[in-house]
Coordinates of C-alpha atoms in Angstrom, one line a residue:
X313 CA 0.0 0.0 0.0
X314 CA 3.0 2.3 0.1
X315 CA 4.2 2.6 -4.0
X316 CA 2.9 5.1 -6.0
X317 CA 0.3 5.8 -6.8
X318 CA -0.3 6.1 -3.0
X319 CA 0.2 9.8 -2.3
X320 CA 3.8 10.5 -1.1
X321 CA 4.5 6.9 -2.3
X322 CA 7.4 8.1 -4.9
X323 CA 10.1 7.5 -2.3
X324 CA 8.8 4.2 -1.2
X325 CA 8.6 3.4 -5.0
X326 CA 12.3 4.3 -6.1
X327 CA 13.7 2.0 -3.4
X328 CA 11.8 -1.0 -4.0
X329 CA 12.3 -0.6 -7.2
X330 CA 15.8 0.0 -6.8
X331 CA 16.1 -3.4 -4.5
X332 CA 14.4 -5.4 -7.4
X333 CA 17.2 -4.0 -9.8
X334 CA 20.1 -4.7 -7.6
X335 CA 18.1 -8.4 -7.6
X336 CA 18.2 -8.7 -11.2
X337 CA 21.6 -7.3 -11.5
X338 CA 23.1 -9.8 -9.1
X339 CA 21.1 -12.3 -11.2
X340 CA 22.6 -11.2 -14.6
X341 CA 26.4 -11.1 -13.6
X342 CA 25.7 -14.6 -12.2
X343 CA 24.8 -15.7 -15.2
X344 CA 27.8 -15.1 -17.1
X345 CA 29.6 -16.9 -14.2
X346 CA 30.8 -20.3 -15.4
X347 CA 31.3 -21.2 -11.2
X348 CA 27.9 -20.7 -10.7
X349 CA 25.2 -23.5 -11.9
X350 CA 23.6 -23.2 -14.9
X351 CA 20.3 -24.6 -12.7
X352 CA 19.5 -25.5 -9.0
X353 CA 17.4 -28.5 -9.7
X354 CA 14.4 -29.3 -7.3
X355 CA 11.8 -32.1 -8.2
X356 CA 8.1 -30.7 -8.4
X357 CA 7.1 -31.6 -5.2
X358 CA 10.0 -30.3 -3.6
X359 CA 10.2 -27.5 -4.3
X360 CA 5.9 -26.9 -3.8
X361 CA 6.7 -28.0 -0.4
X362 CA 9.5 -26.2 0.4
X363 CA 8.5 -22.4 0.1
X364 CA 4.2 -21.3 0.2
X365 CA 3.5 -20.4 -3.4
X366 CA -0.3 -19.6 -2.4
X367 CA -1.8 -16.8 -2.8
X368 CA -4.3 -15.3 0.1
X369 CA -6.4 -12.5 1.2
X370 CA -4.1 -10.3 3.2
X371 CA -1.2 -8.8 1.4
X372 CA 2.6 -9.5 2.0
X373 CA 4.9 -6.7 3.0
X374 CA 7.7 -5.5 0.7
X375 CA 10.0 -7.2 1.8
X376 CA 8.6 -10.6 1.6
X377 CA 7.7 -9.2 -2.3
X378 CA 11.6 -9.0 -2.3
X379 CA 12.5 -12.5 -1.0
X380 CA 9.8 -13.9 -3.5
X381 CA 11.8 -12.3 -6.6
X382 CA 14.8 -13.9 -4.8
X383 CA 13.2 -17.3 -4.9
X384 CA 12.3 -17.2 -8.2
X385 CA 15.0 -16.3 -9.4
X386 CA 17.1 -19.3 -7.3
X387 CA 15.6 -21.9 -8.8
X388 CA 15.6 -20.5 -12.4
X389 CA 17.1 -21.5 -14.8
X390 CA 19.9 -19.7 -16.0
X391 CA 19.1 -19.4 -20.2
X392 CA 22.1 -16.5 -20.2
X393 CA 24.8 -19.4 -18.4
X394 CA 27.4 -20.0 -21.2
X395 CA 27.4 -23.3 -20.9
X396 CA 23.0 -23.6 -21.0
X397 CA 22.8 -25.5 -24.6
X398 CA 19.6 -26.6 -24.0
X399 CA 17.2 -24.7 -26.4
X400 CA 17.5 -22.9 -29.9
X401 CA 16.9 -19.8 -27.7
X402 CA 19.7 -18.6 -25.4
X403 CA 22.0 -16.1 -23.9
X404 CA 21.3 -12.9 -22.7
X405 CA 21.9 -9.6 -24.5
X406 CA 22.0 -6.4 -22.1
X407 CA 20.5 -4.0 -24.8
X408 CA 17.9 -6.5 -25.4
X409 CA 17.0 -6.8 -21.6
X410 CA 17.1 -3.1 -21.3
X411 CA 14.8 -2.6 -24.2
X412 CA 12.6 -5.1 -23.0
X413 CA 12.3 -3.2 -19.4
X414 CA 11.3 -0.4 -21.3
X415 CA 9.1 -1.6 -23.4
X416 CA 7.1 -3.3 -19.8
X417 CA 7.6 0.5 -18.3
X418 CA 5.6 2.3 -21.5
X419 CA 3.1 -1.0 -21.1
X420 CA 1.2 -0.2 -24.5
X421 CA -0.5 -2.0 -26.5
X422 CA 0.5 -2.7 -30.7
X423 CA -3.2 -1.9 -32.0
X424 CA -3.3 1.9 -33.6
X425 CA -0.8 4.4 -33.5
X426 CA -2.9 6.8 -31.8
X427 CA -1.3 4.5 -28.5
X428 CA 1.6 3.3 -29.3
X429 CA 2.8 5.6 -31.7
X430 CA 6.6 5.4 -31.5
X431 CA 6.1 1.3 -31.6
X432 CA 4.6 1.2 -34.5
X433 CA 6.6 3.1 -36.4
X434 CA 9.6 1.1 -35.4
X435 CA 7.7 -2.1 -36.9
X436 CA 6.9 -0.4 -39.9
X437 CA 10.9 0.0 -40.3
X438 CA 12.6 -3.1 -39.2
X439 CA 9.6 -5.3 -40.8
X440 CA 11.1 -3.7 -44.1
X441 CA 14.8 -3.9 -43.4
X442 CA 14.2 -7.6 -41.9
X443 CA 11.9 -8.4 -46.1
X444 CA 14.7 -6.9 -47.8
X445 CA 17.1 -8.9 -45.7
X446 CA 15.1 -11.9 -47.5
X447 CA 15.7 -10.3 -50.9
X448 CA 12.1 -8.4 -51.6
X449 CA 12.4 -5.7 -53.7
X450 CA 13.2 -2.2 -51.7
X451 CA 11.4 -4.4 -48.6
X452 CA 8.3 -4.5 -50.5
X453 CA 5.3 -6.7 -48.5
X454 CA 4.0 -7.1 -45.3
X455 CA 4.1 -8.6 -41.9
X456 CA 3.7 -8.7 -38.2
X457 CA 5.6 -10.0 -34.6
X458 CA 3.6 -12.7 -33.2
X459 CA 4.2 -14.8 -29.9
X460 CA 6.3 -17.0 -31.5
X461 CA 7.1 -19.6 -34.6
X462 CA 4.1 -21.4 -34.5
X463 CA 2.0 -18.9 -34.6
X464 CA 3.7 -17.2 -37.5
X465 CA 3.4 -20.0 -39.6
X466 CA 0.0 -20.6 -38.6
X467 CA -0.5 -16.9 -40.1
X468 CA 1.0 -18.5 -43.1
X469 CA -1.4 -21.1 -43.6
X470 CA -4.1 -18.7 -42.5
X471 CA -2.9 -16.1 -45.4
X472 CA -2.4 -18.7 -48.4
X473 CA -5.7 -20.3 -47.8
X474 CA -7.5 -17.0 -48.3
X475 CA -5.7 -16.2 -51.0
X476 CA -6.5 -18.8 -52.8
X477 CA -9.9 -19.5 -51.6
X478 CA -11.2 -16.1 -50.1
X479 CA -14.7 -16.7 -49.5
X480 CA -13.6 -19.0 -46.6
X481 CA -13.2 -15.6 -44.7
X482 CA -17.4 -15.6 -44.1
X483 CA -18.0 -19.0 -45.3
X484 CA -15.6 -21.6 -43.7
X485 CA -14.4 -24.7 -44.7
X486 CA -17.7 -26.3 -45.7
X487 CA -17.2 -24.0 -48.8
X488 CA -13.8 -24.7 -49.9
X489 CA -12.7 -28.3 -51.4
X490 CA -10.4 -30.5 -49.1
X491 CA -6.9 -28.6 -49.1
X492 CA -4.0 -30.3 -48.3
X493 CA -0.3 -28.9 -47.4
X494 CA 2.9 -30.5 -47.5
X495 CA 5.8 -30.4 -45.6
X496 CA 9.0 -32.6 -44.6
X497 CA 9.2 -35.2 -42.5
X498 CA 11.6 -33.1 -40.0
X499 CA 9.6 -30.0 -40.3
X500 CA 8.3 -28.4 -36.7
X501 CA 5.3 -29.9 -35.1
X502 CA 3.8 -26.4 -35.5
X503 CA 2.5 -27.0 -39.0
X504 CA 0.2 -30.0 -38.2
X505 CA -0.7 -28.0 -35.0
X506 CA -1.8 -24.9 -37.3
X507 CA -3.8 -27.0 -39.7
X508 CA -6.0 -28.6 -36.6
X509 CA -6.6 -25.1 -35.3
X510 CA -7.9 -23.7 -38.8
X511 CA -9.9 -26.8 -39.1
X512 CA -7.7 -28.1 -41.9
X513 CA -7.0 -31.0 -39.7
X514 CA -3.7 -32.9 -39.2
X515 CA -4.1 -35.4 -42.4
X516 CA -4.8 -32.9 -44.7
X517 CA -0.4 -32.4 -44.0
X518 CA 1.5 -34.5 -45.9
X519 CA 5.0 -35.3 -44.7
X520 CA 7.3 -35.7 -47.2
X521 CA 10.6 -37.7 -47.3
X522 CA 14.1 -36.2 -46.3
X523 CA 17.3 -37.3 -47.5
X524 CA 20.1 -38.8 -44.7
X525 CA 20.8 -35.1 -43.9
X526 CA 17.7 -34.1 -42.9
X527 CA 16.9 -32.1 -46.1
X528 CA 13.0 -32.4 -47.9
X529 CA 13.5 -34.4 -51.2
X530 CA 12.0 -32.8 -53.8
X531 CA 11.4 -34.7 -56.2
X532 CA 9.1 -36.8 -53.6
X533 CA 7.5 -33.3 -52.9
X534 CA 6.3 -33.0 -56.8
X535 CA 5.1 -36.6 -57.1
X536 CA 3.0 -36.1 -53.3
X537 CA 1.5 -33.0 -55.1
X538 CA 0.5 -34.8 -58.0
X539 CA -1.0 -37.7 -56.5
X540 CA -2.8 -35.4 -54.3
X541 CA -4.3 -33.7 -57.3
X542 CA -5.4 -37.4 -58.9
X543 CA -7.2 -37.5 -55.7
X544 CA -9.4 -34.4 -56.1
X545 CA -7.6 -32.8 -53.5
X546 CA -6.3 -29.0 -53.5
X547 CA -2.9 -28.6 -52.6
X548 CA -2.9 -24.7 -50.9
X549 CA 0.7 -24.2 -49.6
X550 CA 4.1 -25.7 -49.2
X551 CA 6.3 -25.6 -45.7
X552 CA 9.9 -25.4 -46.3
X553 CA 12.0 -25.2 -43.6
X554 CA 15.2 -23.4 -43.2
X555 CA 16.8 -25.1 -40.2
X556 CA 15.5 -27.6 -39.0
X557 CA 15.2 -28.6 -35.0
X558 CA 16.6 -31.2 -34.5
X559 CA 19.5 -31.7 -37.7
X560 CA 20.0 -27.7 -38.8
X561 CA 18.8 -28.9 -42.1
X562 CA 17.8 -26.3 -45.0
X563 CA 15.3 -27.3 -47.3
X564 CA 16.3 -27.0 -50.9
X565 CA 14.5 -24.1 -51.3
X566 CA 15.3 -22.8 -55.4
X567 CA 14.0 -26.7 -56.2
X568 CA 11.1 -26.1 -54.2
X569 CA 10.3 -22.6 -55.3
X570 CA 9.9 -24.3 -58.9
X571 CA 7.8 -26.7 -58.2
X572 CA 5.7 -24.5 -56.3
X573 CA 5.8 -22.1 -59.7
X574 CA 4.6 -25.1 -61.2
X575 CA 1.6 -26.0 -59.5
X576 CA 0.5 -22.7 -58.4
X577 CA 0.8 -23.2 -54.4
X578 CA 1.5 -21.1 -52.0
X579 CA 5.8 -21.5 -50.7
X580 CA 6.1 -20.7 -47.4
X581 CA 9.7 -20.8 -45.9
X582 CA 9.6 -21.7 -41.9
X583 CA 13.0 -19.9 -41.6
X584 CA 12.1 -19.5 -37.4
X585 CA 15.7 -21.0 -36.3
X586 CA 17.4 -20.9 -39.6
X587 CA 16.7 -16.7 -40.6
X588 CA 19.2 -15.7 -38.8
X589 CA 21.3 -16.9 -40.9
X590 CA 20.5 -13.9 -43.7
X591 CA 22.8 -11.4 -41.7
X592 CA 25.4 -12.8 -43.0
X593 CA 27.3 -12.8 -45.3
X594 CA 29.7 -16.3 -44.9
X595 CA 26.2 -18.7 -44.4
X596 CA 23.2 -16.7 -45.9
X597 CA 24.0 -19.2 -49.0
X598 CA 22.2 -21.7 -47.4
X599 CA 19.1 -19.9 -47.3
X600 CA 19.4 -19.4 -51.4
X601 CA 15.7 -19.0 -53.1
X602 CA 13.8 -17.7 -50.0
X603 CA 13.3 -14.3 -51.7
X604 CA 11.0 -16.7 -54.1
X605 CA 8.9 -17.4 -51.2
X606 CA 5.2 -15.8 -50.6
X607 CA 5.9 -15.8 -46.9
X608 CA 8.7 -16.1 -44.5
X609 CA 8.8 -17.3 -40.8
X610 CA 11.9 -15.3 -38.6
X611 CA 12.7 -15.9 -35.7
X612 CA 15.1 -13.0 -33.7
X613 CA 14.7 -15.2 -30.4
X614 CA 17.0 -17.7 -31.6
X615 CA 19.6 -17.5 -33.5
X616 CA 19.9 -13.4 -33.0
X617 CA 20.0 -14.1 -29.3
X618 CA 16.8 -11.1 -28.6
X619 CA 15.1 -11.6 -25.6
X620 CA 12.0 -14.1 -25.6
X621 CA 9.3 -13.6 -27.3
X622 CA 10.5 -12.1 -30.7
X623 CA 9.1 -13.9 -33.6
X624 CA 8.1 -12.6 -37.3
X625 CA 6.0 -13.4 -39.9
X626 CA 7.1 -11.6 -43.4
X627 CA 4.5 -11.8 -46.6
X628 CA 5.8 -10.9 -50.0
X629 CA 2.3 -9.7 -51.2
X630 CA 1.8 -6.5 -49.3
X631 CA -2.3 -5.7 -47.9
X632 CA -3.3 -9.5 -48.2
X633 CA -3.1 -9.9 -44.0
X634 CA -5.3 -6.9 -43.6
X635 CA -7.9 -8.0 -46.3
X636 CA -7.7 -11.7 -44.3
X637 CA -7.6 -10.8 -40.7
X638 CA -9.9 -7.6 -40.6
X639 CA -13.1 -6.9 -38.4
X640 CA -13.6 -3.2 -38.8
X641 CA -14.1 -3.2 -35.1
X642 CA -15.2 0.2 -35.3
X643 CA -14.4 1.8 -31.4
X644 CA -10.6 0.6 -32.4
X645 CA -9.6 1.6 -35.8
X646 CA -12.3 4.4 -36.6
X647 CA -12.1 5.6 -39.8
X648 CA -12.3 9.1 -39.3
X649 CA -9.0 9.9 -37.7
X650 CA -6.4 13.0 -37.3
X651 CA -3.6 10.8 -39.2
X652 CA -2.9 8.3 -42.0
X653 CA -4.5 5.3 -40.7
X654 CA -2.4 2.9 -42.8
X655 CA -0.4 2.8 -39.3
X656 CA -3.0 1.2 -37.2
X657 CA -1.8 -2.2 -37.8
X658 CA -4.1 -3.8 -35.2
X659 CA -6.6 -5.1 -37.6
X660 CA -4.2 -7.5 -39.6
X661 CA -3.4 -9.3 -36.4
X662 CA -5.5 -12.0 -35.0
X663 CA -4.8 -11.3 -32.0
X664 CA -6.6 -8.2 -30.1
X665 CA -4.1 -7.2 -27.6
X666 CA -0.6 -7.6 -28.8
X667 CA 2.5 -7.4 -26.6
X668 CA 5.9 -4.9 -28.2
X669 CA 8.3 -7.4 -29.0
X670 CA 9.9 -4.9 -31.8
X671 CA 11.9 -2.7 -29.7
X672 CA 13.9 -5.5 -28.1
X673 CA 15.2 -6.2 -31.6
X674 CA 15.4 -2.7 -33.4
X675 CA 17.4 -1.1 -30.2
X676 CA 20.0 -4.4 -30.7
X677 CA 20.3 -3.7 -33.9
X678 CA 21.0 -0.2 -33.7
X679 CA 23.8 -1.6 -31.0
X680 CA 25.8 -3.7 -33.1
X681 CA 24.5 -3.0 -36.7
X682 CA 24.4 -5.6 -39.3
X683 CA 27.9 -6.6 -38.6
X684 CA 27.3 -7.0 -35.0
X685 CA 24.6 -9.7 -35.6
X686 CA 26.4 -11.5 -38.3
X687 CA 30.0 -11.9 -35.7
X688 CA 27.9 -13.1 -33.2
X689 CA 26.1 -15.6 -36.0
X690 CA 29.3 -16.9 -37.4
X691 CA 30.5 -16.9 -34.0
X692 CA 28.5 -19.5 -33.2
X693 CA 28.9 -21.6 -36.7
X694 CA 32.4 -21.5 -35.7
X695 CA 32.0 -22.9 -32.0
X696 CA 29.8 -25.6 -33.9
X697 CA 32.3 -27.0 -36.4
X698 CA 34.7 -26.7 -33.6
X699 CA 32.6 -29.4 -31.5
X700 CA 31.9 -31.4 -34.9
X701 CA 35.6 -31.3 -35.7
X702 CA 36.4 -32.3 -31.9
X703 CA 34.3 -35.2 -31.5
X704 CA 33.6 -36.7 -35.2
X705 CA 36.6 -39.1 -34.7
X706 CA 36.5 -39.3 -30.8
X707 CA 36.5 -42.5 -29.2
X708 CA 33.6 -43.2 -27.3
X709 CA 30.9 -40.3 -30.0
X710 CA 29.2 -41.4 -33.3
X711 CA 27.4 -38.7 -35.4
X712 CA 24.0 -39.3 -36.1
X713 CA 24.8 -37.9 -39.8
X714 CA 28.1 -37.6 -41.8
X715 CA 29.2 -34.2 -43.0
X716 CA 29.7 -31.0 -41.1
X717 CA 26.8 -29.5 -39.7
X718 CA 25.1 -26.8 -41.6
X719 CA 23.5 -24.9 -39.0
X720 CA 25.3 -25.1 -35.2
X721 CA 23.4 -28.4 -34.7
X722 CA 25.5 -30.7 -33.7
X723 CA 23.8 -34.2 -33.6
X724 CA 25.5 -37.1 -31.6
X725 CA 25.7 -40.2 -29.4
X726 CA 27.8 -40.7 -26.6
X727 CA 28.9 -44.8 -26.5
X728 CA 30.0 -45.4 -22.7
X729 CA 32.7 -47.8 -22.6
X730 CA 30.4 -50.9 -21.7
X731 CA 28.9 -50.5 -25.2
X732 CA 31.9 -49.8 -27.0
X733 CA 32.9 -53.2 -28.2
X734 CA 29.2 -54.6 -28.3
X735 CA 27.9 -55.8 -32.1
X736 CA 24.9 -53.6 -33.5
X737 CA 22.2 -55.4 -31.6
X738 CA 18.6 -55.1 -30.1
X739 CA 20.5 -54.9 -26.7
X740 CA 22.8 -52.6 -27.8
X741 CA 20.8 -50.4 -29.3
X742 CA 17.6 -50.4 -26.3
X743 CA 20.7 -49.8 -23.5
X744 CA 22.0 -46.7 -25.9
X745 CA 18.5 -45.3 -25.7
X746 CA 19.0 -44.7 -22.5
X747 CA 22.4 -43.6 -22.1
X748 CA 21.3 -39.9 -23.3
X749 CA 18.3 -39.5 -20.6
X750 CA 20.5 -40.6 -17.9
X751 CA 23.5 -38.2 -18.5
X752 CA 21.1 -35.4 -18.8
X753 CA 19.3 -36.0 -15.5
X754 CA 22.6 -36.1 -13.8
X755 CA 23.8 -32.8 -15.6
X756 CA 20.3 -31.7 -14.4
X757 CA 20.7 -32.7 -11.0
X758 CA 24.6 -31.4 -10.5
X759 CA 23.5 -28.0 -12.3
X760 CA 26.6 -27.8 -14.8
X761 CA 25.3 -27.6 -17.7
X762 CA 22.0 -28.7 -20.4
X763 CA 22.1 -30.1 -23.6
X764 CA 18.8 -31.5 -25.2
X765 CA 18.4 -35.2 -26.8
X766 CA 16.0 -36.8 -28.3
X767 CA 14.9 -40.0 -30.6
X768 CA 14.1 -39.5 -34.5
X769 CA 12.8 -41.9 -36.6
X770 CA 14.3 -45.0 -36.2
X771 CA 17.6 -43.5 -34.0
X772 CA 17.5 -43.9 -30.4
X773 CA 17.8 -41.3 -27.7
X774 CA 20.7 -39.0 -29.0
X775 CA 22.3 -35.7 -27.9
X776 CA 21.5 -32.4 -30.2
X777 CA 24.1 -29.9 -29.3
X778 CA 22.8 -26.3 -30.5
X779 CA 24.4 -23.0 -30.0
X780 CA 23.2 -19.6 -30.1
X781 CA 24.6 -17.7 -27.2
X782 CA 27.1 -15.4 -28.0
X783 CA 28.9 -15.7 -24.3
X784 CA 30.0 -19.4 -25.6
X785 CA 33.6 -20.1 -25.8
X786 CA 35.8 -23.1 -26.9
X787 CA 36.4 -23.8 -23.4
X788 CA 33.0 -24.4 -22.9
X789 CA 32.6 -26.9 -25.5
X790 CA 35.8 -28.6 -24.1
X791 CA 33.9 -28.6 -20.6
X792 CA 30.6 -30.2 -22.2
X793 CA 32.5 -32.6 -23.6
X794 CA 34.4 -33.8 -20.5
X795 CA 31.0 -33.3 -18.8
X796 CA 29.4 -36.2 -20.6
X797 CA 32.3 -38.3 -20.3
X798 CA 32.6 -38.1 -16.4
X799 CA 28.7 -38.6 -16.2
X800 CA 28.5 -41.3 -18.6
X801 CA 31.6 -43.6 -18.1
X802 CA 29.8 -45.7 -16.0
X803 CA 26.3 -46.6 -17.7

């Protein structure tokens, strides 16, 4: 009951506020501090029995606020820690976090420029500096920040299927013909989850075959469109991903953009972990034909290192998201405003209230430029090859593909030396699928580090190494490596 806007509350306010910033600031030099753990691990029920995490009638004081914000942050995990490998989105970038409590300080809302006027503006300009990035003539198009990949490729879908059929706008699906999509087999669950929320449904998306890399096949991709088409089917739009999760893979994306010319279908590039990539100049190769695409998905919270959430959704065809999305709500974006209303980008969204994730990225770009972005990209390709190049003969790792990674995926298994001699066998292969869970649990459990694993297809439980924080250093590959060994000799 003290802080503003109690009256006489402002010096009450400045030094709580002030203790929750010296909170935060421990937290953030601890996270760059490769003594501390990367995570204090607590089982569930631990750690709801340990503290009271209810919430009551009578209010706490401040100070108990204060030892709350503590708490949390104990037992949280670390995503800055240079040696947290666990997601595609990590690190911690100081302009970022400062942009970000700025952006919670002006808490506005991304509807209409009449409120958040500076915001929108700032979309307006890195939207077209992020299309041009992708090749679009002068940044021509359109696009938005959404709360994450999925949802930007469910805009995607959303977009192409209007396009092509409009009248599903008022009408629905019951007045369209049975669409179907296609994707690859090691595309993100997020495409089969976006056709089962626009009532598409999950077998209208057809998975199509991926060569040893990880990379869709495209000549499987024509002959899955054409039998589609025997069927009476209407094939609306094509998912090509540009980094994949779990291998790094890029679709071929030129090869796909043809066939996609070809049969009149919608090419949408799901570029959410591999964009990044286009700011620079050594690996934006591998992204080679995506200016051919009708829509791109981008991700800035992975492999640009921008605080969580920053996720956009670019379309080459510019006014096609306003004509899909719009309601006219009229007490929102009325038509007879003081100012050009083509700012008041609420009504292409489908989402009402949308949080600023734009200023996170725009004030990191203005911090390091282009050039600052693509170091800390290459940085990280480096650090990857260094890790491929350090294991790939290493007694004790196989590689779950041949060839150097293309992205900073780094996919592995570590053989402990029980297994070592053992002939490929149903034994062999079921006590390697647990090898991975059990190393990870203990990394878990002594806080050093994270790495993710996973199965795929018919390969057991293996490690996929990813990096994307810029505070990563060879030593810290050296120490993951060591890592696994001393928690995995024994298994």
């Amino acid at each position: 009951p003290d802080l503003l806007p109690t009256c006489n509350g402002e010096i009450t306010t400045m030094s709580f506020l002030q203790d929750v910033v010296d909170i935060l600031l421990q937290y953030v030099v601890k996270s760059f501090d490769r003594s501390t753990k990367v995570i204090d691990f607590h089982y569930p029920n631990e750690l709801l029995q340990e503290y009271n995490w209810e919430l009551a009638d009578q209010p706490q004081t401040l100070e108990e606020i204060l030892l709350n914000c503590r708490t949390t942050l104990k037992y949280a995990i670390k995503t800055g820690h240079p040696r947290y490998f666990n997601q595609l989105s990590t690190g911690l970038d100081m302009v970022g976090l400062a942009a970000d409590w700025l952006t919670s300080a002006a808490n506005t809302n991304m509807f209409t420029y009449e409120i958040a006027p500076v915001f929108v503006l700032l979309e307006y300009v890195t939207l077209r500096k992020m299309r041009e990035m992708v090749g679009w003539p002068g940044g021509c198009g359109d696009g938005i920040f959404s709360p994450g990949g999925a949802i930007s490729n469910m805009y995607a879908m959303l977009i192409a299927r209007f396009k092509m059929f409009p009248e599903v706008k008022e009408k629905g699906m019951a007045a369209i013909p049975r669409l179907v999509a296609f994707t690859s087999e090691h595309s993100h669950f997020s495409v089969k989850k976006g056709a089962a929320a626009l009532g598409i449904g999950t077998d209208s998306v057809i998975l199509i075959r991926c060569d040893e890399r990880g990379k869709m096949i495209p000549s499987d991709l024509e002959r899955r469109i054409v039998e589609a088409k025997q069927k009476g089917f209407v094939p609306f739009l094509v998912s090509a991903t540009a980094g994949t999760t779990v291998y790094g893979a890029f679709d071929p994306l030129i090869a796909i953009a043809d066939i996609c010319k070809k049969y009149k279908i919608w090419m949408h590039v799901d570029g959410a972990w591999g964009g990044g990539l286009l700011m620079s100049r050594k690996h934006k190769w591998k992204l080679n034909g995506v200016e051919r695409a009708n829509s791109v998905t981008w991700n800035p919270h992975k492999m640009m290192g921008v605080p969580l959430q920053c996720s956009a959704l670019l379309v080459r065809e510019e006014g096609l998201m306003q004509s899909c999305n719009q309601m006219h709500a009229s007490y929102l974006f009325q038509q007879d405003k003081h100012y050009d209303l083509s700012y008041d980008t609420g009504d292409k969204a489908l989402q009402c209230g949308r949080h600023v994730d734009v200023f996170k990225l725009w004030l990191m770009w203005r911090a390091k430029g282009t050039t600052g972005f693509e170091a800390q990209i290459d940085k990280c390709l480096e650090l990857a090859e260094y890790l491929y190049n350090k294991i790939k003969n290493r007694e004790g790792y196989e590689m779950v593909f041949d060839g150097k990674p293309q992205h900073t995926n780094v996919c592995f298994w570590y053989i402990p030396p029980s297994l070592r001699g053992m002939e490929d066998s149903e034994e062999r292969t079921s006590r390697l699928m647990k090898v991975a869970p059990v190393i990870k649990a203990r990394m878990m459990e002594y806080g050093t580090t994270m790495v993710s694993y996973q199965p795929l297809g018919d390969k057991v439980n293996f490690f996929r190494m990813v990096i994307s924080n810029p505070a990563a250093t060879h030593q810290d590959i050296d120490f993951l490596i060591d890592e696994i060994e001393r928690l995995g000799q024994d298994l």
